[in-house]
Amino acid sequence: MWLPKLGILTAYVVLGVTVTLSADEKDCFCKLKGEVDDCSCKIESLDSFNNLKIFPRLHSLLNKDYFRFFKVNLKRPCPFWGDDGRCALRDCHVDKCSEDQLPPGYKESKQEENKYTKEAQEQLHTDCKEQKELGGIDKTISSEDRESFKSWSKYDDAQDNFCELDDDNSADMEYVDLTLNPERYTGYKGESAWRIWRTIYQENCFKPDTPVPGYGPAEARGAEGKALQSGLDLMRSLKGMCLEKRVFFRMISGLHTSINVHLSAKNYLPAANGYGKGTWGPNVEEFQKRFDPETTNGEGPQRLKNLYFTYLVELRALAKAAPYLEQEDFFTGDEKEDNETRNAVKDLLKIIKSFPDQFDESRLFQGNNKEAQQLKEEFRQVFHKVYRIMNCVGCQKCRLWGKVQTQGMGTALKILFSGDTMGPDSTVDAQQKKNFQLRRSEIVSLFNAFGRLSTSIKEVDVFRQLIKEKDST
């Protein structure tokens, strides 16, 4: 519901304090101008860059077999609380892939592999045991180097990963065609759904450095109010946080925003006559409910702005990983399609690298080395918990996309904080591949997570036009 258009100013009460908004501040898009917080990039230039250059390329790329098929375990138990029910709605269901639906290169191996490449598949045929141990590393390396790699691999799993990746050897791992299971509104809501975000904001986001009035559970409110309250209190305390903690919160808020935009853009719209099959499309009322200042205690516009921040962080990760990704085979067993995928990725990365206002991760974790490393580890551990919470989502389709997007974000963080082993000025050689590796699932989730953010920014522009048309009638 829109704010009443009576005069220049509109007032409402937030936590007992009267907040007055000017006419320019009372719509969902009032903050979508000027610089993105903690970045030098202008929102207006980012809109144009994404909608005209990035989105069309990503939309085409993510329909390629390499990025369509995601191997995931949707049966992992929630590590934080007991089963509180599952979504019984039809649209919560995820359709799994049978083996005959998979690309030819995916049918030959059921084993853990660091990377799905043509070379890895050839090694699998010649020495399956060694392939499992080395995960695609050149078989000519010495036994000493082999032991060093094992030690590095253990270190990487413990220190560099921001997500607890699913075990590819688990019997519960299944391939899912993401294009046949689109992220959209499923009807999953209520206490079970809001418990996810409430837990993330209350227990797994960084706490304010100084107490904030009203921070913590709002026991007098309903389930949705408690989750909202936690997010609002944290958002209002950002100025009291160090840069690293602000970055973390804005990324989580941006992810939350992106998901809410998707649910509003792909909403079920009943048939106009009340009979027959409905359609999926943009629901303006749902969007306003989630982002209008009046229905969000004035915080909706800032949430939309955080979407752009998260986009910039993952854009930067792709730019930094470009030298590595440009060497990737993107192997599926279909030579023609694989070649098209490689060329499409290189074209996208070229555009991404051309963007002038990249997020600057070098500003993070500076100062006293010991304190910086301690904060970095805390950052990693907190995000690790956020990823694990996705195993508590009751809706199977929501869980799938929650895991895809948080794993993609975790992969972006892994890239950004990988030090000097990769980057725009580095070259990819055998030694570098030993120092840094991405599993196929990490690459797939990285691109799909960025694709979700890109789509969200495109959809925000669609809602802007729809609401403008609505207000003019």
Short mmCIF file of C-alpha atoms in Angstrom, two decimals:
data_model
loop_
_atom_site.label_atom_id
_atom_site.label_comp_id
_atom_site.label_asym_id
_atom_site.label_seq_id
_atom_site.Cartn_x
_atom_site.Cartn_y
_atom_site.Cartn_z
CA MET A 1 0.00 0.00 0.00
CA TRP A 2 1.37 3.37 -0.99
CA LEU A 3 1.92 6.27 1.36
CA PRO A 4 -0.88 8.84 1.24
CA LYS A 5 -0.09 11.61 -1.22
CA LEU A 6 -1.22 14.49 0.98
CA GLY A 7 1.25 17.32 0.90
CA ILE A 8 5.03 17.25 0.59
CA LEU A 9 5.82 15.32 3.77
CA THR A 10 4.67 11.92 5.01
CA ALA A 11 5.20 10.70 8.58
CA TYR A 12 5.00 7.36 10.35
CA VAL A 13 6.34 5.86 13.56
CA VAL A 14 9.42 3.61 13.70
CA LEU A 15 10.31 2.08 17.08
CA GLY A 16 8.53 4.90 18.85
CA VAL A 17 10.23 7.63 16.81
CA THR A 18 8.32 9.68 14.26
CA VAL A 19 10.07 9.52 10.89
CA THR A 20 9.19 12.09 8.24
CA LEU A 21 9.78 11.41 4.57
CA SER A 22 9.86 13.98 1.82
CA ALA A 23 8.10 13.35 -1.48
CA ASP A 24 11.42 12.25 -2.99
CA GLU A 25 11.96 9.63 -0.28
CA LYS A 26 8.62 7.88 -0.23
CA ASP A 27 8.94 5.35 -3.04
CA CYS A 28 10.81 2.06 -3.40
CA PHE A 29 13.46 3.52 -5.70
CA CYS A 30 14.37 6.71 -3.84
CA LYS A 31 17.87 5.44 -2.96
CA LEU A 32 18.64 3.95 -6.37
CA LYS A 33 20.75 6.87 -7.49
CA GLY A 34 24.25 8.11 -6.82
CA GLU A 35 27.07 5.96 -5.45
CA VAL A 36 26.63 2.47 -4.05
CA ASP A 37 27.59 2.44 -0.35
CA ASP A 38 31.29 1.64 0.28
CA CYS A 39 31.92 1.75 -3.49
CA SER A 40 32.67 4.44 -6.06
CA CYS A 41 30.28 3.02 -8.65
CA LYS A 42 27.16 4.99 -9.62
CA ILE A 43 23.88 3.04 -9.62
CA GLU A 44 22.77 4.67 -12.87
CA SER A 45 25.84 3.42 -14.76
CA LEU A 46 25.49 -0.02 -13.20
CA ASP A 47 21.87 -0.26 -14.35
CA SER A 48 22.86 0.46 -17.93
CA PHE A 49 25.89 -1.82 -17.84
CA ASN A 50 23.96 -4.77 -16.45
CA ASN A 51 20.73 -4.46 -18.39
CA LEU A 52 22.31 -3.82 -21.78
CA LYS A 53 25.56 -5.79 -21.65
CA ILE A 54 25.68 -8.34 -18.83
CA PHE A 55 22.12 -9.65 -18.53
CA PRO A 56 21.64 -10.69 -22.19
CA ARG A 57 24.95 -12.58 -22.24
CA LEU A 58 24.36 -14.27 -18.89
CA HIS A 59 20.82 -15.26 -19.84
CA SER A 60 22.16 -17.09 -22.89
CA LEU A 61 25.20 -18.57 -21.11
CA LEU A 62 23.26 -20.04 -18.19
CA ASN A 63 21.19 -22.10 -20.61
CA LYS A 64 24.33 -23.98 -21.69
CA ASP A 65 24.59 -27.55 -20.38
CA TYR A 66 27.64 -26.80 -18.24
CA PHE A 67 25.73 -24.24 -16.19
CA ARG A 68 22.28 -25.86 -16.33
CA PHE A 69 23.15 -29.02 -14.44
CA PHE A 70 23.97 -28.58 -10.76
CA LYS A 71 24.90 -31.52 -8.53
CA VAL A 72 23.48 -31.08 -5.06
CA ASN A 73 22.40 -32.91 -1.91
CA LEU A 74 18.94 -31.68 -0.90
CA LYS A 75 18.59 -34.30 1.85
CA ARG A 76 21.20 -33.02 4.29
CA PRO A 77 19.64 -32.55 7.73
CA CYS A 78 19.36 -29.17 9.40
CA PRO A 79 22.31 -28.88 11.81
CA PHE A 80 20.68 -26.26 14.05
CA TRP A 81 17.17 -27.48 14.93
CA GLY A 82 14.87 -30.41 14.44
CA ASP A 83 12.66 -30.89 11.42
CA ASP A 84 9.81 -28.37 11.75
CA GLY A 85 7.92 -29.46 8.69
CA ARG A 86 8.31 -29.38 4.95
CA CYS A 87 6.50 -27.42 2.29
CA ALA A 88 3.73 -29.62 0.91
CA LEU A 89 2.86 -27.34 -1.99
CA ARG A 90 3.37 -28.66 -5.50
CA ASP A 91 5.60 -25.74 -6.50
CA CYS A 92 8.07 -26.56 -3.70
CA HIS A 93 9.07 -29.79 -5.46
CA VAL A 94 12.36 -30.14 -7.37
CA ASP A 95 12.53 -32.34 -10.45
CA LYS A 96 15.75 -34.37 -10.46
CA CYS A 97 17.57 -35.51 -13.60
CA SER A 98 17.72 -39.12 -14.73
CA GLU A 99 21.05 -40.27 -16.16
CA ASP A 100 19.77 -40.30 -19.73
CA GLN A 101 18.98 -36.57 -19.42
CA LEU A 102 22.58 -35.66 -18.56
CA PRO A 103 25.29 -34.53 -20.98
CA PRO A 104 27.51 -37.43 -22.10
CA GLY A 105 30.50 -36.30 -20.05
CA TYR A 106 28.53 -36.47 -16.81
CA LYS A 107 27.47 -40.09 -17.19
CA GLU A 108 30.92 -41.59 -16.95
CA SER A 109 31.94 -40.68 -13.42
CA LYS A 110 30.28 -40.90 -10.03
CA GLN A 111 33.46 -39.98 -8.16
CA GLU A 112 34.74 -36.85 -6.47
CA GLU A 113 36.64 -34.68 -8.95
CA ASN A 114 38.19 -31.30 -8.37
CA LYS A 115 37.31 -30.24 -11.89
CA TYR A 116 35.19 -31.74 -14.69
CA THR A 117 37.45 -31.31 -17.71
CA LYS A 118 38.16 -33.27 -20.85
CA GLU A 119 41.57 -34.18 -19.44
CA ALA A 120 40.00 -35.35 -16.19
CA GLN A 121 37.66 -37.66 -18.07
CA GLU A 122 40.53 -39.12 -20.11
CA GLN A 123 42.54 -39.75 -16.95
CA LEU A 124 39.49 -41.44 -15.45
CA HIS A 125 39.56 -44.07 -18.18
CA THR A 126 43.30 -44.74 -17.81
CA ASP A 127 43.67 -44.77 -14.06
CA CYS A 128 40.48 -44.35 -12.05
CA LYS A 129 42.16 -44.78 -8.68
CA GLU A 130 44.80 -42.16 -9.32
CA GLN A 131 42.18 -39.78 -10.71
CA LYS A 132 40.23 -39.97 -7.46
CA GLU A 133 43.34 -39.24 -5.41
CA LEU A 134 44.65 -36.37 -7.50
CA GLY A 135 41.45 -34.83 -8.86
CA GLY A 136 42.74 -33.90 -12.30
CA ILE A 137 46.31 -32.90 -11.36
CA ASP A 138 49.01 -33.79 -13.90
CA LYS A 139 49.97 -37.45 -13.34
CA THR A 140 53.64 -36.71 -14.00
CA ILE A 141 54.14 -34.93 -10.66
CA SER A 142 56.52 -36.50 -8.17
CA SER A 143 55.45 -38.38 -5.06
CA GLU A 144 56.74 -35.50 -2.93
CA ASP A 145 54.61 -33.00 -4.85
CA ARG A 146 51.71 -35.40 -4.57
CA GLU A 147 51.97 -35.38 -0.77
CA SER A 148 52.32 -31.60 -0.80
CA PHE A 149 49.13 -31.35 -2.81
CA LYS A 150 47.27 -33.51 -0.31
CA SER A 151 48.43 -31.24 2.49
CA TRP A 152 47.40 -28.16 0.52
CA SER A 153 44.00 -29.67 -0.25
CA LYS A 154 43.31 -30.23 3.44
CA TYR A 155 44.44 -26.70 4.21
CA ASP A 156 42.22 -25.30 1.47
CA ASP A 157 39.16 -27.10 2.79
CA ALA A 158 39.83 -25.84 6.30
CA GLN A 159 41.00 -22.30 5.61
CA ASP A 160 39.93 -20.96 2.22
CA ASN A 161 36.43 -22.29 1.62
CA PHE A 162 33.53 -20.21 2.83
CA CYS A 163 31.05 -23.07 2.35
CA GLU A 164 30.87 -26.67 3.48
CA LEU A 165 30.52 -28.11 -0.01
CA ASP A 166 28.42 -31.20 -0.55
CA ASP A 167 30.37 -34.45 -0.81
CA ASP A 168 30.30 -35.53 -4.44
CA ASN A 169 30.66 -39.17 -3.32
CA SER A 170 27.46 -39.09 -1.26
CA ALA A 171 24.67 -41.38 -2.47
CA ASP A 172 22.26 -38.48 -1.89
CA MET A 173 23.91 -36.27 -4.52
CA GLU A 174 21.68 -35.71 -7.54
CA TYR A 175 21.84 -33.61 -10.68
CA VAL A 176 19.21 -30.90 -11.07
CA ASP A 177 18.46 -28.99 -14.25
CA LEU A 178 18.23 -25.42 -12.97
CA THR A 179 16.37 -24.22 -16.05
CA LEU A 180 13.54 -26.68 -15.33
CA ASN A 181 13.37 -25.64 -11.67
CA PRO A 182 13.23 -21.83 -11.86
CA GLU A 183 13.36 -19.74 -8.72
CA ARG A 184 9.90 -18.31 -8.14
CA TYR A 185 7.20 -17.86 -5.52
CA THR A 186 6.17 -21.24 -4.10
CA GLY A 187 3.89 -20.22 -1.23
CA TYR A 188 6.50 -21.28 1.35
CA LYS A 189 6.05 -18.83 4.24
CA GLY A 190 5.17 -18.60 7.91
CA GLU A 191 7.27 -19.44 10.96
CA SER A 192 9.41 -22.06 9.22
CA ALA A 193 10.40 -19.67 6.41
CA TRP A 194 10.95 -16.63 8.62
CA ARG A 195 12.99 -18.67 11.06
CA ILE A 196 15.68 -18.95 8.40
CA TRP A 197 16.21 -15.21 7.96
CA ARG A 198 15.67 -14.46 11.65
CA THR A 199 18.44 -16.91 12.51
CA ILE A 200 20.75 -15.45 9.89
CA TYR A 201 20.25 -11.88 11.09
CA GLN A 202 20.14 -12.52 14.84
CA GLU A 203 22.74 -15.23 15.24
CA ASN A 204 24.91 -15.32 12.14
CA CYS A 205 25.33 -11.72 11.09
CA PHE A 206 27.99 -9.65 12.82
CA LYS A 207 26.63 -7.90 15.89
CA PRO A 208 26.84 -4.11 16.26
CA ASP A 209 29.99 -2.85 17.98
CA THR A 210 27.79 -0.80 20.30
CA PRO A 211 24.30 -1.64 21.61
CA VAL A 212 21.40 -0.54 19.42
CA PRO A 213 18.00 0.21 20.97
CA GLY A 214 15.59 -2.55 20.09
CA TYR A 215 18.28 -4.95 18.84
CA GLY A 216 17.52 -8.63 19.30
CA PRO A 217 14.34 -10.70 19.23
CA ALA A 218 11.11 -8.72 19.17
CA GLU A 219 9.05 -11.14 21.21
CA ALA A 220 5.89 -9.07 20.93
CA ARG A 221 5.94 -9.35 17.14
CA GLY A 222 5.00 -12.22 14.90
CA ALA A 223 7.48 -14.45 13.10
CA GLU A 224 7.85 -12.07 10.17
CA GLY A 225 8.22 -9.11 12.51
CA LYS A 226 11.08 -10.77 14.40
CA ALA A 227 13.07 -11.41 11.24
CA LEU A 228 12.34 -7.92 9.96
CA GLN A 229 13.23 -6.33 13.28
CA SER A 230 16.63 -8.02 13.40
CA GLY A 231 17.43 -6.86 9.88
CA LEU A 232 16.28 -3.31 10.60
CA ASP A 233 18.33 -3.01 13.78
CA LEU A 234 21.46 -4.26 12.05
CA MET A 235 20.94 -1.98 9.07
CA ARG A 236 20.63 1.05 11.35
CA SER A 237 23.86 0.10 13.14
CA LEU A 238 26.04 -0.13 10.01
CA LYS A 239 27.78 3.16 10.67
CA GLY A 240 29.08 1.73 13.92
CA MET A 241 30.62 -1.28 12.22
CA CYS A 242 34.02 -1.66 10.63
CA LEU A 243 34.19 -1.92 6.83
CA GLU A 244 34.47 -5.71 6.82
CA LYS A 245 31.33 -6.18 8.92
CA ARG A 246 29.42 -3.65 6.81
CA VAL A 247 30.45 -5.57 3.69
CA PHE A 248 29.21 -8.83 5.21
CA PHE A 249 25.84 -7.41 6.21
CA ARG A 250 25.28 -5.64 2.90
CA MET A 251 26.05 -8.85 1.02
CA ILE A 252 23.55 -10.84 3.09
CA SER A 253 20.96 -8.07 2.75
CA GLY A 254 21.61 -7.93 -1.01
CA LEU A 255 21.11 -11.69 -1.28
CA HIS A 256 17.87 -11.44 0.72
CA THR A 257 16.72 -8.59 -1.51
CA SER A 258 17.55 -10.49 -4.69
CA ILE A 259 15.51 -13.49 -3.54
CA ASN A 260 12.56 -11.24 -2.66
CA VAL A 261 12.74 -9.58 -6.08
CA HIS A 262 12.63 -13.00 -7.76
CA LEU A 263 9.62 -14.06 -5.71
CA SER A 264 7.82 -10.85 -6.69
CA ALA A 265 8.81 -11.07 -10.36
CA LYS A 266 7.87 -14.75 -10.76
CA ASN A 267 4.65 -14.74 -8.79
CA TYR A 268 1.63 -16.90 -9.50
CA LEU A 269 -1.13 -14.81 -11.05
CA PRO A 270 -4.54 -16.56 -11.16
CA ALA A 271 -6.51 -16.52 -14.39
CA ALA A 272 -8.44 -13.25 -14.83
CA ASN A 273 -11.80 -15.01 -14.99
CA GLY A 274 -11.03 -17.14 -11.94
CA TYR A 275 -10.99 -20.31 -14.00
CA GLY A 276 -8.29 -22.19 -15.83
CA LYS A 277 -4.55 -22.13 -15.42
CA GLY A 278 -2.89 -18.99 -14.12
CA THR A 279 0.42 -17.50 -15.23
CA TRP A 280 3.76 -16.54 -13.64
CA GLY A 281 4.69 -12.90 -13.78
CA PRO A 282 5.44 -9.67 -11.89
CA ASN A 283 3.24 -8.92 -8.88
CA VAL A 284 3.47 -5.18 -8.19
CA GLU A 285 1.62 -5.44 -4.87
CA GLU A 286 4.03 -8.10 -3.63
CA PHE A 287 7.01 -5.97 -4.63
CA GLN A 288 5.59 -2.94 -2.83
CA LYS A 289 4.91 -5.01 0.28
CA ARG A 290 8.58 -6.04 0.41
CA PHE A 291 10.22 -2.73 -0.55
CA ASP A 292 7.88 0.22 -0.07
CA PRO A 293 9.07 2.53 2.76
CA GLU A 294 5.72 2.38 4.54
CA THR A 295 5.52 -1.43 4.73
CA THR A 296 9.21 -1.84 5.67
CA ASN A 297 9.65 0.88 8.29
CA GLY A 298 11.50 2.95 5.72
CA GLU A 299 14.16 0.31 5.02
CA GLY A 300 12.96 -1.12 1.69
CA PRO A 301 14.86 1.34 -0.53
CA GLN A 302 18.12 0.62 1.32
CA ARG A 303 17.58 -3.10 0.80
CA LEU A 304 17.34 -2.50 -2.93
CA LYS A 305 20.56 -0.50 -2.79
CA ASN A 306 22.29 -3.40 -1.05
CA LEU A 307 21.38 -5.56 -4.05
CA TYR A 308 23.67 -3.41 -6.17
CA PHE A 309 26.46 -3.74 -3.61
CA THR A 310 26.28 -7.55 -3.67
CA TYR A 311 26.26 -7.46 -7.46
CA LEU A 312 29.48 -5.41 -7.47
CA VAL A 313 31.21 -7.83 -5.09
CA GLU A 314 30.44 -10.85 -7.27
CA LEU A 315 31.22 -8.90 -10.44
CA ARG A 316 34.67 -8.19 -9.00
CA ALA A 317 35.18 -11.88 -8.13
CA LEU A 318 34.52 -12.87 -11.74
CA ALA A 319 36.92 -10.19 -12.98
CA LYS A 320 39.62 -11.39 -10.60
CA ALA A 321 39.08 -15.04 -11.54
CA ALA A 322 39.04 -14.29 -15.29
CA PRO A 323 42.61 -15.54 -15.98
CA TYR A 324 41.70 -18.81 -14.29
CA LEU A 325 38.26 -19.20 -15.88
CA GLU A 326 39.57 -18.39 -19.36
CA GLN A 327 41.67 -21.58 -19.10
CA GLU A 328 38.71 -23.73 -18.07
CA ASP A 329 37.49 -26.43 -20.48
CA PHE A 330 33.81 -26.34 -19.41
CA PHE A 331 33.68 -29.97 -20.42
CA THR A 332 30.35 -31.76 -20.85
CA GLY A 333 31.30 -34.23 -23.58
CA ASP A 334 29.60 -32.29 -26.37
CA GLU A 335 32.52 -30.77 -28.27
CA LYS A 336 30.46 -28.23 -30.24
CA GLU A 337 28.56 -26.99 -27.19
CA ASP A 338 31.71 -26.90 -25.04
CA ASN A 339 33.46 -24.72 -27.60
CA GLU A 340 30.46 -22.37 -27.70
CA THR A 341 30.46 -22.20 -23.90
CA ARG A 342 34.17 -21.36 -23.73
CA ASN A 343 33.74 -18.55 -26.25
CA ALA A 344 30.65 -17.22 -24.48
CA VAL A 345 32.45 -17.19 -21.12
CA LYS A 346 35.43 -15.35 -22.58
CA ASP A 347 33.11 -12.78 -24.16
CA LEU A 348 31.29 -12.23 -20.85
CA LEU A 349 34.53 -11.95 -18.89
CA LYS A 350 35.87 -9.41 -21.38
CA ILE A 351 32.80 -7.23 -20.75
CA ILE A 352 33.06 -7.70 -16.98
CA LYS A 353 36.73 -6.68 -16.93
CA SER A 354 35.88 -3.54 -18.89
CA PHE A 355 33.70 -2.15 -16.10
CA PRO A 356 35.71 0.74 -14.62
CA ASP A 357 34.41 0.90 -11.03
CA GLN A 358 35.26 -2.52 -9.63
CA PHE A 359 34.75 -3.32 -5.95
CA ASP A 360 38.10 -2.97 -4.16
CA GLU A 361 38.64 -5.98 -1.91
CA SER A 362 42.18 -4.82 -1.08
CA ARG A 363 40.69 -2.36 1.43
CA LEU A 364 39.47 -5.26 3.57
CA PHE A 365 41.44 -6.97 6.36
CA GLN A 366 44.15 -4.33 6.54
CA GLY A 367 46.01 -2.93 9.56
CA ASN A 368 47.48 -5.14 12.27
CA ASN A 369 48.14 -8.48 10.56
CA LYS A 370 47.13 -10.66 13.52
CA GLU A 371 43.87 -8.79 14.07
CA ALA A 372 43.15 -8.73 10.34
CA GLN A 373 43.62 -12.50 10.06
CA GLN A 374 41.44 -13.06 13.11
CA LEU A 375 38.67 -10.91 11.60
CA LYS A 376 39.02 -12.69 8.26
CA GLU A 377 38.61 -16.06 9.96
CA GLU A 378 35.59 -14.78 11.87
CA PHE A 379 34.15 -13.53 8.58
CA ARG A 380 34.67 -16.97 7.03
CA GLN A 381 33.16 -18.85 9.96
CA VAL A 382 30.06 -16.64 10.09
CA PHE A 383 29.41 -17.10 6.38
CA HIS A 384 30.01 -20.82 6.77
CA LYS A 385 27.09 -20.92 9.23
CA VAL A 386 24.86 -18.95 6.86
CA TYR A 387 25.51 -21.54 4.16
CA ARG A 388 24.70 -24.41 6.52
CA ILE A 389 21.38 -22.76 7.43
CA MET A 390 20.26 -23.36 3.84
CA ASN A 391 19.94 -27.04 4.79
CA CYS A 392 17.13 -25.97 7.14
CA VAL A 393 14.90 -24.52 4.42
CA GLY A 394 11.67 -26.51 4.29
CA CYS A 395 10.78 -25.82 0.65
CA GLN A 396 12.90 -28.03 -1.60
CA LYS A 397 13.04 -25.55 -4.48
CA CYS A 398 13.85 -22.69 -2.08
CA ARG A 399 16.58 -24.85 -0.54
CA LEU A 400 18.03 -25.58 -3.97
CA TRP A 401 18.31 -21.92 -4.93
CA GLY A 402 19.43 -20.93 -1.43
CA LYS A 403 22.32 -23.39 -1.71
CA VAL A 404 23.17 -22.28 -5.26
CA GLN A 405 23.26 -18.60 -4.34
CA THR A 406 25.06 -18.89 -1.00
CA GLN A 407 27.62 -21.30 -2.49
CA GLY A 408 28.12 -18.88 -5.37
CA MET A 409 28.65 -16.03 -2.92
CA GLY A 410 31.03 -18.18 -0.89
CA THR A 411 32.98 -18.97 -4.05
CA ALA A 412 33.20 -15.25 -4.82
CA LEU A 413 34.61 -14.61 -1.33
CA LYS A 414 37.08 -17.46 -1.77
CA ILE A 415 38.29 -15.83 -4.99
CA LEU A 416 38.49 -12.32 -3.55
CA PHE A 417 40.50 -13.43 -0.53
CA SER A 418 42.77 -15.87 -2.37
CA GLY A 419 45.66 -13.42 -2.16
CA ASP A 420 48.10 -13.12 -5.05
CA THR A 421 47.54 -16.58 -6.54
CA MET A 422 45.15 -15.14 -9.11
CA GLY A 423 43.93 -11.84 -10.39
CA PRO A 424 43.82 -9.50 -13.40
CA ASP A 425 47.59 -9.15 -13.52
CA SER A 426 48.40 -12.81 -12.94
CA THR A 427 48.91 -15.59 -15.44
CA VAL A 428 47.56 -19.08 -15.10
CA ASP A 429 50.16 -21.81 -15.16
CA ALA A 430 50.59 -25.25 -13.61
CA GLN A 431 51.92 -23.87 -10.35
CA GLN A 432 49.02 -21.45 -10.00
CA LYS A 433 46.50 -24.21 -10.66
CA LYS A 434 48.16 -26.09 -7.82
CA ASN A 435 47.73 -23.10 -5.54
CA PHE A 436 44.12 -22.39 -6.43
CA GLN A 437 41.35 -24.60 -7.69
CA LEU A 438 37.61 -24.43 -8.12
CA ARG A 439 35.37 -27.46 -8.26
CA ARG A 440 32.84 -27.65 -11.04
CA SER A 441 30.00 -27.03 -8.58
CA GLU A 442 31.73 -23.85 -7.41
CA ILE A 443 32.02 -22.52 -10.96
CA VAL A 444 28.40 -23.38 -11.76
CA SER A 445 27.12 -21.77 -8.56
CA LEU A 446 29.33 -18.69 -9.04
CA PHE A 447 27.87 -17.92 -12.46
CA ASN A 448 24.31 -18.80 -11.49
CA ALA A 449 24.47 -16.70 -8.31
CA PHE A 450 25.70 -13.74 -10.33
CA GLY A 451 22.97 -14.49 -12.86
CA ARG A 452 20.34 -14.20 -10.12
CA LEU A 453 21.68 -10.80 -9.07
CA SER A 454 21.82 -9.62 -12.67
CA THR A 455 18.24 -10.76 -13.24
CA SER A 456 17.13 -8.99 -10.05
CA ILE A 457 18.55 -5.67 -11.21
CA LYS A 458 16.81 -6.14 -14.55
CA GLU A 459 13.53 -6.94 -12.75
CA VAL A 460 13.84 -3.87 -10.52
CA ASP A 461 13.79 -1.79 -13.68
CA VAL A 462 10.68 -3.66 -14.84
CA PHE A 463 8.92 -2.90 -11.54
CA ARG A 464 9.98 0.73 -11.76
CA GLN A 465 8.18 1.03 -15.09
CA LEU A 466 5.10 -0.90 -13.91
CA ILE A 467 4.71 1.24 -10.80
CA LYS A 468 5.18 4.42 -12.85
CA GLU A 469 2.40 3.27 -15.17
CA LYS A 470 0.20 2.38 -12.21
CA ASP A 471 0.67 5.79 -10.59
CA SER A 472 -0.12 7.59 -13.84
CA THR A 473 -3.54 5.95 -14.16
#
